[in-house]
Amino acid sequence: MQIFDISLPIHPQMLHWGRKPEITTVESIAAGDASNVTRWLIGSHTGTHVDAPLHFKDGELPVDRIDMDVLVGPAVVLDLT
């Protein structure tokens, strides 16, 4: 079986639902810090994601209880840009 990662990159100009992703620089080498560190404020619907059954109906499975087998299999990928 061949596996394709269809994840899309997250960036401030991406299509999104709800609040636009925000990036804040927390530390930077240019400012004298030991490393470059950013903080991202994103919603749970940002980028490539899975909506849990609980998202649509109380009492259903949360995302961490979904069997991974249902997320792997044949698919059709369309470029709708």
PDB file of C-alpha atoms in Angstrom:
ATOM      1  CA  MET A   1       0.000   0.000   0.000  1.00  0.00           C
ATOM      2  CA  GLN A   2       1.262   3.476  -0.860  1.00  0.00           C
ATOM      3  CA  ILE A   3       0.468   6.266   1.617  1.00  0.00           C
ATOM      4  CA  PHE A   4       0.101   9.910   0.616  1.00  0.00           C
ATOM      5  CA  ASP A   5       0.190  12.724   3.160  1.00  0.00           C
ATOM      6  CA  ILE A   6      -2.517  15.157   2.033  1.00  0.00           C
ATOM      7  CA  SER A   7      -1.942  17.607   4.898  1.00  0.00           C
ATOM      8  CA  LEU A   8      -1.926  21.250   3.871  1.00  0.00           C
ATOM      9  CA  PRO A   9       0.524  23.759   5.377  1.00  0.00           C
ATOM     10  CA  ILE A  10      -0.819  26.241   7.933  1.00  0.00           C
ATOM     11  CA  HIS A  11      -0.157  29.930   7.284  1.00  0.00           C
ATOM     12  CA  PRO A  12      -1.928  33.239   8.042  1.00  0.00           C
ATOM     13  CA  GLN A  13      -3.338  33.620   4.500  1.00  0.00           C
ATOM     14  CA  MET A  14      -4.855  30.125   4.319  1.00  0.00           C
ATOM     15  CA  LEU A  15      -8.562  29.442   4.013  1.00  0.00           C
ATOM     16  CA  HIS A  16      -9.944  28.972   7.512  1.00  0.00           C
ATOM     17  CA  TRP A  17     -13.124  28.597   9.503  1.00  0.00           C
ATOM     18  CA  GLY A  18     -13.588  31.118  12.269  1.00  0.00           C
ATOM     19  CA  ARG A  19     -10.652  33.117  13.542  1.00  0.00           C
ATOM     20  CA  LYS A  20      -7.628  33.636  11.270  1.00  0.00           C
ATOM     21  CA  PRO A  21      -4.424  31.841  12.456  1.00  0.00           C
ATOM     22  CA  GLU A  22      -2.101  34.197  14.369  1.00  0.00           C
ATOM     23  CA  ILE A  23       1.681  33.778  14.763  1.00  0.00           C
ATOM     24  CA  THR A  24       3.607  35.525  17.550  1.00  0.00           C
ATOM     25  CA  THR A  25       7.388  35.494  17.943  1.00  0.00           C
ATOM     26  CA  VAL A  26       8.194  34.449  21.524  1.00  0.00           C
ATOM     27  CA  GLU A  27      11.984  34.263  21.261  1.00  0.00           C
ATOM     28  CA  SER A  28      14.391  35.161  18.470  1.00  0.00           C
ATOM     29  CA  ILE A  29      18.105  34.769  17.849  1.00  0.00           C
ATOM     30  CA  ALA A  30      18.119  38.314  16.443  1.00  0.00           C
ATOM     31  CA  ALA A  31      16.916  39.578  19.852  1.00  0.00           C
ATOM     32  CA  GLY A  32      19.657  37.671  21.666  1.00  0.00           C
ATOM     33  CA  ASP A  33      17.688  34.532  22.548  1.00  0.00           C
ATOM     34  CA  ALA A  34      19.194  31.051  22.175  1.00  0.00           C
ATOM     35  CA  SER A  35      16.645  30.024  19.541  1.00  0.00           C
ATOM     36  CA  ASN A  36      13.734  31.140  17.377  1.00  0.00           C
ATOM     37  CA  VAL A  37      10.385  30.219  18.976  1.00  0.00           C
ATOM     38  CA  THR A  38       6.895  31.080  17.756  1.00  0.00           C
ATOM     39  CA  ARG A  39       3.457  30.649  19.276  1.00  0.00           C
ATOM     40  CA  TRP A  40       0.486  29.838  17.071  1.00  0.00           C
ATOM     41  CA  LEU A  41      -3.120  30.661  17.956  1.00  0.00           C
ATOM     42  CA  ILE A  42      -5.316  28.470  15.761  1.00  0.00           C
ATOM     43  CA  GLY A  43      -8.789  27.017  15.957  1.00  0.00           C
ATOM     44  CA  SER A  44      -9.519  23.298  15.934  1.00  0.00           C
ATOM     45  CA  HIS A  45     -10.810  23.640  12.361  1.00  0.00           C
ATOM     46  CA  THR A  46      -7.526  24.988  10.999  1.00  0.00           C
ATOM     47  CA  GLY A  47      -5.903  23.150   8.111  1.00  0.00           C
ATOM     48  CA  THR A  48      -6.251  19.455   7.423  1.00  0.00           C
ATOM     49  CA  HIS A  49      -8.208  17.913  10.294  1.00  0.00           C
ATOM     50  CA  VAL A  50     -10.819  15.356  11.303  1.00  0.00           C
ATOM     51  CA  ASP A  51     -14.181  16.342  12.729  1.00  0.00           C
ATOM     52  CA  ALA A  52     -15.115  13.917  15.502  1.00  0.00           C
ATOM     53  CA  PRO A  53     -18.661  12.561  15.684  1.00  0.00           C
ATOM     54  CA  LEU A  54     -18.909  14.489  19.009  1.00  0.00           C
ATOM     55  CA  HIS A  55     -18.544  17.708  17.015  1.00  0.00           C
ATOM     56  CA  PHE A  56     -21.989  17.096  15.524  1.00  0.00           C
ATOM     57  CA  LYS A  57     -23.828  15.117  18.222  1.00  0.00           C
ATOM     58  CA  ASP A  58     -23.536  15.047  22.018  1.00  0.00           C
ATOM     59  CA  GLY A  59     -22.564  11.650  23.424  1.00  0.00           C
ATOM     60  CA  GLU A  60     -20.680  10.538  20.303  1.00  0.00           C
ATOM     61  CA  LEU A  61     -16.943   9.762  20.077  1.00  0.00           C
ATOM     62  CA  PRO A  62     -14.356  12.493  20.651  1.00  0.00           C
ATOM     63  CA  VAL A  63     -11.487  12.684  18.143  1.00  0.00           C
ATOM     64  CA  ASP A  64      -9.065  10.765  20.412  1.00  0.00           C
ATOM     65  CA  ARG A  65     -11.399   7.741  20.452  1.00  0.00           C
ATOM     66  CA  ILE A  66     -11.825   7.381  16.680  1.00  0.00           C
ATOM     67  CA  ASP A  67     -10.350   4.088  15.412  1.00  0.00           C
ATOM     68  CA  MET A  68      -7.412   4.965  13.140  1.00  0.00           C
ATOM     69  CA  ASP A  69      -8.493   2.262  10.670  1.00  0.00           C
ATOM     70  CA  VAL A  70     -11.405   4.439   9.541  1.00  0.00           C
ATOM     71  CA  LEU A  71      -8.928   7.166   8.539  1.00  0.00           C
ATOM     72  CA  VAL A  72      -6.823   5.019   6.207  1.00  0.00           C
ATOM     73  CA  GLY A  73      -8.059   3.660   2.904  1.00  0.00           C
ATOM     74  CA  PRO A  74      -8.933   4.488  -0.677  1.00  0.00           C
ATOM     75  CA  ALA A  75      -9.592   8.154  -1.366  1.00  0.00           C
ATOM     76  CA  VAL A  76     -10.145  10.672  -4.101  1.00  0.00           C
ATOM     77  CA  VAL A  77      -8.079  13.858  -3.794  1.00  0.00           C
ATOM     78  CA  LEU A  78      -9.282  16.875  -5.768  1.00  0.00           C
ATOM     79  CA  ASP A  79      -7.505  20.186  -6.315  1.00  0.00           C
ATOM     80  CA  LEU A  80     -10.363  22.678  -6.116  1.00  0.00           C
ATOM     81  CA  THR A  81      -8.269  25.824  -6.322  1.00  0.00           C
TER      82      THR A  81
END
